[in-house]
Amino acid sequence: MRQSFTSIRAEVDDAGVAVLTIDRPQALNALNATVMQEVVSACLFLDRNHPTAKVIILTGAGDKAFAAGVDIKEMAAVGYAEAYTSSMLNGWETLRSVRKPLIAAVNGYALGGGCELAMMCDIILASDKAQFGQPEITLGVIPGMGGTQRLARAVGKSRAMEMVLTGARVNATEAVRMGLASRVLPAAELLDEARKLAGRIAEMSAPVVAKAKECVLVAQEQGLNEGLRFEKREFWSCFALSDQKEGMSAFVQKRKPEFKHM
Ligand code: HXC
């Protein structure tokens, strides 16, 4: 990537996997305004203007944190009028428009906004050092980047309530058991495994991957009837793509498909 950043690192490999690393390890990768602006801008660039990048991995620098939350030092003196009129933290919502899959490789603390950022991603892989939590209540606020909504959908009302009302953290094994993360991996293997997973997805037809992602997200956002209708339309529309012809011909001809991503 040609864009230059101060608080994140960005790279795209030959397999079509982009890795964005939040790079403020001295502050446990706390999410200040610059990190928000850079992560959002990099994701939008990779999504819209980088056809060879097919999947985006988000992780944190160092071995302690994915992100220990929104930057409390930056936030501490903000008043209500400023929070409201500046739509504080609303920039993160832009990530909802990213059509390429986002994988969170959670390598340590994912607290507050860090847990919420991981939950904005489509898949969460957790290292055995990961800790998830919504400690906002201990700071006199509530989650404000989707935590009450996405956590409740991911782990159910009672467990979400416990976490949000007490600020208690859960470890990686517990996070997987609750359905918050897919897998626990040894810390040293986390990024390699995330790259492998991303690489497998990157081999698929990019427009079909985008459709599949959108359908699963609709399941979280809408009722079953609308979701089933939406899925059927997206399924039918796959038959307009050359990749559907390629995928099915390859199966019939007993060979590996070569998707043209169109
Ligand atoms: C700013 C942070 C930070 C944060 C850690 N640091 N978390 N700075 N914002 N969220 C800084 C510390 O101040 C310290 O800087 C350095 O990172 C190392 O942190 P320590 O506390 O010394 O590390 P440790 O003792 O290992 O404790 C780790 C920790 C603790 C348990 C993760 O740092 C912690 O509780 N952090 C805050 C977690 C949190 O409450 N997150 C939610 C934030 S609110 P110095 O300069 O002292 O070395 C939020 C949502 C906002 O995210 C509401 C709406 C979205």
Tab-separated table of N, CA, C and O and ligand atoms in Angstrom, residues 24-31 64-65 67-75 88-89 92 109-116 133-136 138-139 141-147 169, ligand 1:
chain	number	residue	atom	x	y	z
A	24	ARG	N	0.529	0.745	18.473
A	24	ARG	CA	0.817	1.619	19.618
A	24	ARG	C	1.054	0.729	20.835
A	24	ARG	O	0.340	0.825	21.845
A	25	PRO	N	2.026	-0.194	20.751
A	25	PRO	CA	2.148	-1.175	21.837
A	25	PRO	C	2.399	-0.534	23.193
A	25	PRO	O	1.994	-1.082	24.225
A	26	GLN	N	3.040	0.648	23.214
A	26	GLN	CA	3.319	1.300	24.499
A	26	GLN	C	2.033	1.708	25.205
A	26	GLN	O	2.005	1.858	26.428
A	27	ALA	N	0.937	1.879	24.449
A	27	ALA	CA	-0.372	2.213	25.040
A	27	ALA	C	-1.332	1.032	24.869
A	27	ALA	O	-2.545	1.200	24.845
A	28	LEU	N	-0.773	-0.185	24.768
A	28	LEU	CA	-1.565	-1.404	24.553
A	28	LEU	C	-2.536	-1.224	23.385
A	28	LEU	O	-3.680	-1.680	23.414
A	29	ASN	N	-2.036	-0.536	22.349
A	29	ASN	CA	-2.787	-0.333	21.098
A	29	ASN	C	-4.135	0.352	21.315
A	29	ASN	O	-5.121	0.059	20.617
A	30	ALA	N	-4.181	1.253	22.319
A	30	ALA	CA	-5.419	1.989	22.585
A	30	ALA	C	-5.833	2.754	21.326
A	30	ALA	O	-5.001	3.265	20.574
A	31	LEU	N	-7.133	2.810	21.133
A	31	LEU	CA	-7.686	3.339	19.881
A	31	LEU	C	-7.904	4.839	20.004
A	31	LEU	O	-8.943	5.292	20.490
A	64	LYS	N	0.934	-8.142	23.986
A	64	LYS	CA	0.028	-7.962	25.123
A	64	LYS	C	-1.405	-7.630	24.731
A	64	LYS	O	-2.337	-7.952	25.462
A	65	ALA	N	-1.545	-6.917	23.590
A	65	ALA	CA	-2.894	-6.415	23.318
A	65	ALA	C	-3.252	-6.425	21.839
A	65	ALA	O	-2.409	-6.159	20.985
A	67	ALA	N	-6.246	-4.539	21.292
A	67	ALA	CA	-6.456	-3.121	21.615
A	67	ALA	C	-7.121	-3.073	22.985
A	67	ALA	O	-8.149	-3.726	23.202
A	68	ALA	N	-6.524	-2.300	23.909
A	68	ALA	CA	-7.047	-2.238	25.284
A	68	ALA	C	-8.158	-1.198	25.411
A	68	ALA	O	-8.418	-0.686	26.496
A	69	GLY	N	-8.788	-0.884	24.289
A	69	GLY	CA	-9.943	0.018	24.350
A	69	GLY	C	-9.699	1.322	23.650
A	69	GLY	O	-8.616	1.568	23.104
A	70	VAL	N	-10.731	2.154	23.661
A	70	VAL	CA	-10.573	3.514	23.161
A	70	VAL	C	-9.583	4.212	24.089
A	70	VAL	O	-9.487	3.880	25.280
A	71	ASP	N	-8.842	5.175	23.559
A	71	ASP	CA	-7.813	5.855	24.345
A	71	ASP	C	-8.465	6.685	25.448
A	71	ASP	O	-9.067	7.725	25.194
A	72	ILE	N	-8.332	6.193	26.688
A	72	ILE	CA	-9.005	6.839	27.819
A	72	ILE	C	-8.426	8.230	28.067
A	72	ILE	O	-9.144	9.172	28.403
A	73	LYS	N	-7.111	8.372	27.831
A	73	LYS	CA	-6.479	9.685	28.086
A	73	LYS	C	-7.023	10.728	27.114
A	73	LYS	O	-7.184	11.898	27.471
A	74	GLU	N	-7.331	10.296	25.898
A	74	GLU	CA	-7.867	11.224	24.892
A	74	GLU	C	-9.330	11.555	25.192
A	74	GLU	O	-9.809	12.648	24.889
A	75	MET	N	-10.012	10.578	25.813
A	75	MET	CA	-11.460	10.699	25.978
A	75	MET	C	-11.850	11.397	27.283
A	75	MET	O	-12.954	11.932	27.401
A	88	MET	N	-18.828	11.402	18.292
A	88	MET	CA	-17.639	10.710	18.802
A	88	MET	C	-17.690	9.198	18.541
A	88	MET	O	-18.688	8.539	18.848
A	89	LEU	N	-16.622	8.700	17.966
A	89	LEU	CA	-16.416	7.265	17.684
A	89	LEU	C	-17.300	6.714	16.567
A	89	LEU	O	-17.260	5.523	16.272
A	92	TRP	N	-16.007	4.571	13.317
A	92	TRP	CA	-15.827	3.119	13.245
A	92	TRP	C	-16.963	2.439	12.498
A	92	TRP	O	-16.794	1.362	11.925
A	109	TYR	N	-5.166	-8.410	25.053
A	109	TYR	CA	-6.368	-7.723	25.531
A	109	TYR	C	-7.217	-7.199	24.371
A	109	TYR	O	-6.698	-6.511	23.478
A	110	ALA	N	-8.498	-7.532	24.399
A	110	ALA	CA	-9.473	-6.891	23.497
A	110	ALA	C	-10.546	-6.362	24.430
A	110	ALA	O	-11.505	-7.056	24.767
A	111	LEU	N	-10.333	-5.144	24.898
A	111	LEU	CA	-11.197	-4.596	25.940
A	111	LEU	C	-11.941	-3.371	25.424
A	111	LEU	O	-11.407	-2.589	24.625
A	112	GLY	N	-13.149	-3.167	25.904
A	112	GLY	CA	-13.917	-1.993	25.521
A	112	GLY	C	-14.014	-1.886	24.008
A	112	GLY	O	-14.424	-2.824	23.320
A	113	GLY	N	-13.560	-0.737	23.490
A	113	GLY	CA	-13.584	-0.535	22.039
A	113	GLY	C	-12.769	-1.588	21.290
A	113	GLY	O	-13.048	-1.875	20.119
A	114	GLY	N	-11.792	-2.202	21.965
A	114	GLY	CA	-10.989	-3.256	21.317
A	114	GLY	C	-11.831	-4.507	21.096
A	114	GLY	O	-11.770	-5.149	20.044
A	115	CYS	N	-12.651	-4.856	22.080
A	115	CYS	CA	-13.549	-6.000	21.945
A	115	CYS	C	-14.610	-5.671	20.892
A	115	CYS	O	-14.976	-6.510	20.065
A	116	GLU	N	-15.059	-4.417	20.920
A	116	GLU	CA	-16.084	-3.994	19.953
A	116	GLU	C	-15.527	-3.990	18.530
A	116	GLU	O	-16.212	-4.364	17.582
A	133	GLY	N	-13.342	-8.240	27.021
A	133	GLY	CA	-14.177	-7.649	28.060
A	133	GLY	C	-14.721	-6.299	27.648
A	133	GLY	O	-14.230	-5.661	26.706
A	134	GLN	N	-15.776	-5.897	28.347
A	134	GLN	CA	-16.375	-4.567	28.141
A	134	GLN	C	-16.313	-3.847	29.493
A	134	GLN	O	-17.298	-3.816	30.236
A	135	PRO	N	-15.135	-3.279	29.820
A	135	PRO	CA	-14.983	-2.673	31.156
A	135	PRO	C	-15.510	-1.240	31.269
A	135	PRO	O	-15.265	-0.577	32.283
A	136	GLU	N	-16.249	-0.762	30.263
A	136	GLU	CA	-16.704	0.639	30.275
A	136	GLU	C	-17.404	1.017	31.573
A	136	GLU	O	-17.241	2.124	32.082
A	138	THR	N	-16.847	0.286	34.482
A	138	THR	CA	-15.915	0.649	35.564
A	138	THR	C	-15.357	2.050	35.362
A	138	THR	O	-14.728	2.606	36.258
A	139	LEU	N	-15.574	2.605	34.170
A	139	LEU	CA	-15.105	3.965	33.884
A	139	LEU	C	-16.269	4.960	33.915
A	139	LEU	O	-16.118	6.131	33.569
A	141	VAL	N	-19.040	4.763	32.036
A	141	VAL	CA	-19.723	4.891	30.740
A	141	VAL	C	-20.235	3.499	30.326
A	141	VAL	O	-20.061	2.520	31.045
A	142	ILE	N	-20.848	3.473	29.149
A	142	ILE	CA	-21.293	2.187	28.607
A	142	ILE	C	-20.592	1.966	27.268
A	142	ILE	O	-20.039	2.906	26.694
A	143	PRO	N	-20.600	0.744	26.760
A	143	PRO	CA	-20.005	0.528	25.433
A	143	PRO	C	-20.703	1.418	24.402
A	143	PRO	O	-21.910	1.616	24.475
A	144	GLY	N	-19.921	1.935	23.474
A	144	GLY	CA	-20.499	2.870	22.503
A	144	GLY	C	-20.084	2.577	21.080
A	144	GLY	O	-20.301	3.393	20.185
A	145	MET	N	-19.472	1.435	20.857
A	145	MET	CA	-19.096	1.050	19.484
A	145	MET	C	-19.767	-0.274	19.125
A	145	MET	O	-19.207	-1.125	18.466
A	146	GLY	N	-20.988	-0.438	19.633
A	146	GLY	CA	-21.754	-1.629	19.273
A	146	GLY	C	-21.666	-2.762	20.279
A	146	GLY	O	-22.247	-3.825	20.060
A	147	GLY	N	-20.964	-2.564	21.390
A	147	GLY	CA	-20.721	-3.660	22.342
A	147	GLY	C	-21.992	-4.268	22.924
A	147	GLY	O	-22.118	-5.487	22.997
A	169	ARG	N	-13.826	-9.849	32.602
A	169	ARG	CA	-13.208	-10.303	31.349
A	169	ARG	C	-13.392	-11.807	31.183
A	169	ARG	O	-13.528	-12.520	32.183
B	1	HXC	C1	-5.192	4.783	27.053
B	1	HXC	C2	-4.148	2.921	27.884
B	1	HXC	C3	-5.332	2.176	27.741
B	1	HXC	C4	-6.489	2.828	27.214
B	1	HXC	C5	-3.804	0.888	28.574
B	1	HXC	N1	-3.234	2.099	28.409
B	1	HXC	N2	-5.079	0.908	28.187
B	1	HXC	N3	-4.093	4.215	27.547
B	1	HXC	N4	-6.352	4.132	26.899
B	1	HXC	N5	-7.634	2.188	26.995
B	1	HXC	C6	-1.867	2.489	28.699
B	1	HXC	C7	-1.635	2.649	30.197
B	1	HXC	O1	-2.095	3.903	30.636
B	1	HXC	C8	-0.136	2.516	30.265
B	1	HXC	O2	0.440	3.716	29.864
B	1	HXC	C9	0.175	1.468	29.209
B	1	HXC	O3	-0.956	1.468	28.315
B	1	HXC	C10	0.321	0.075	29.785
B	1	HXC	O4	-0.832	-0.200	30.550
B	1	HXC	P1	-0.764	-0.751	32.046
B	1	HXC	O5	-2.070	-0.434	32.680
B	1	HXC	O6	0.455	-0.282	32.724
B	1	HXC	O7	-0.649	-2.324	31.766
B	1	HXC	P2	-1.114	-3.506	32.694
B	1	HXC	O8	-0.837	-3.231	34.135
B	1	HXC	O9	-0.552	-4.741	32.079
B	1	HXC	O10	-2.719	-3.552	32.559
B	1	HXC	C11	-3.296	-3.876	31.349
B	1	HXC	C12	-4.804	-3.484	31.382
B	1	HXC	C13	-4.956	-2.021	31.778
B	1	HXC	C14	-5.537	-4.417	32.335
B	1	HXC	C15	-5.348	-3.748	29.950
B	1	HXC	O11	-4.086	-1.229	30.997
B	1	HXC	C16	-6.334	-1.476	31.623
B	1	HXC	O12	-7.254	-1.776	32.416
B	1	HXC	N6	-6.578	-0.642	30.594
B	1	HXC	C17	-7.830	0.002	30.339
B	1	HXC	C18	-8.807	-0.972	29.784
B	1	HXC	C19	-10.169	-0.310	29.543
B	1	HXC	O13	-10.805	0.155	30.504
B	1	HXC	N7	-10.606	-0.244	28.298
B	1	HXC	C20	-11.851	0.327	27.924
B	1	HXC	C21	-11.641	1.771	27.566
B	1	HXC	S1	-13.157	2.601	27.260
B	1	HXC	P3	1.584	4.455	30.760
B	1	HXC	O14	1.828	5.726	30.000
B	1	HXC	O15	1.005	4.630	32.105
B	1	HXC	O16	2.732	3.485	30.714
B	1	HXC	C22	-13.598	2.054	25.751
B	1	HXC	C23	-14.938	2.408	25.201
B	1	HXC	C24	-15.337	3.782	25.376
B	1	HXC	O17	-12.918	1.402	25.063
B	1	HXC	C25	-16.806	3.945	25.338
B	1	HXC	C26	-17.525	3.896	24.073
B	1	HXC	C27	-16.939	3.194	22.936
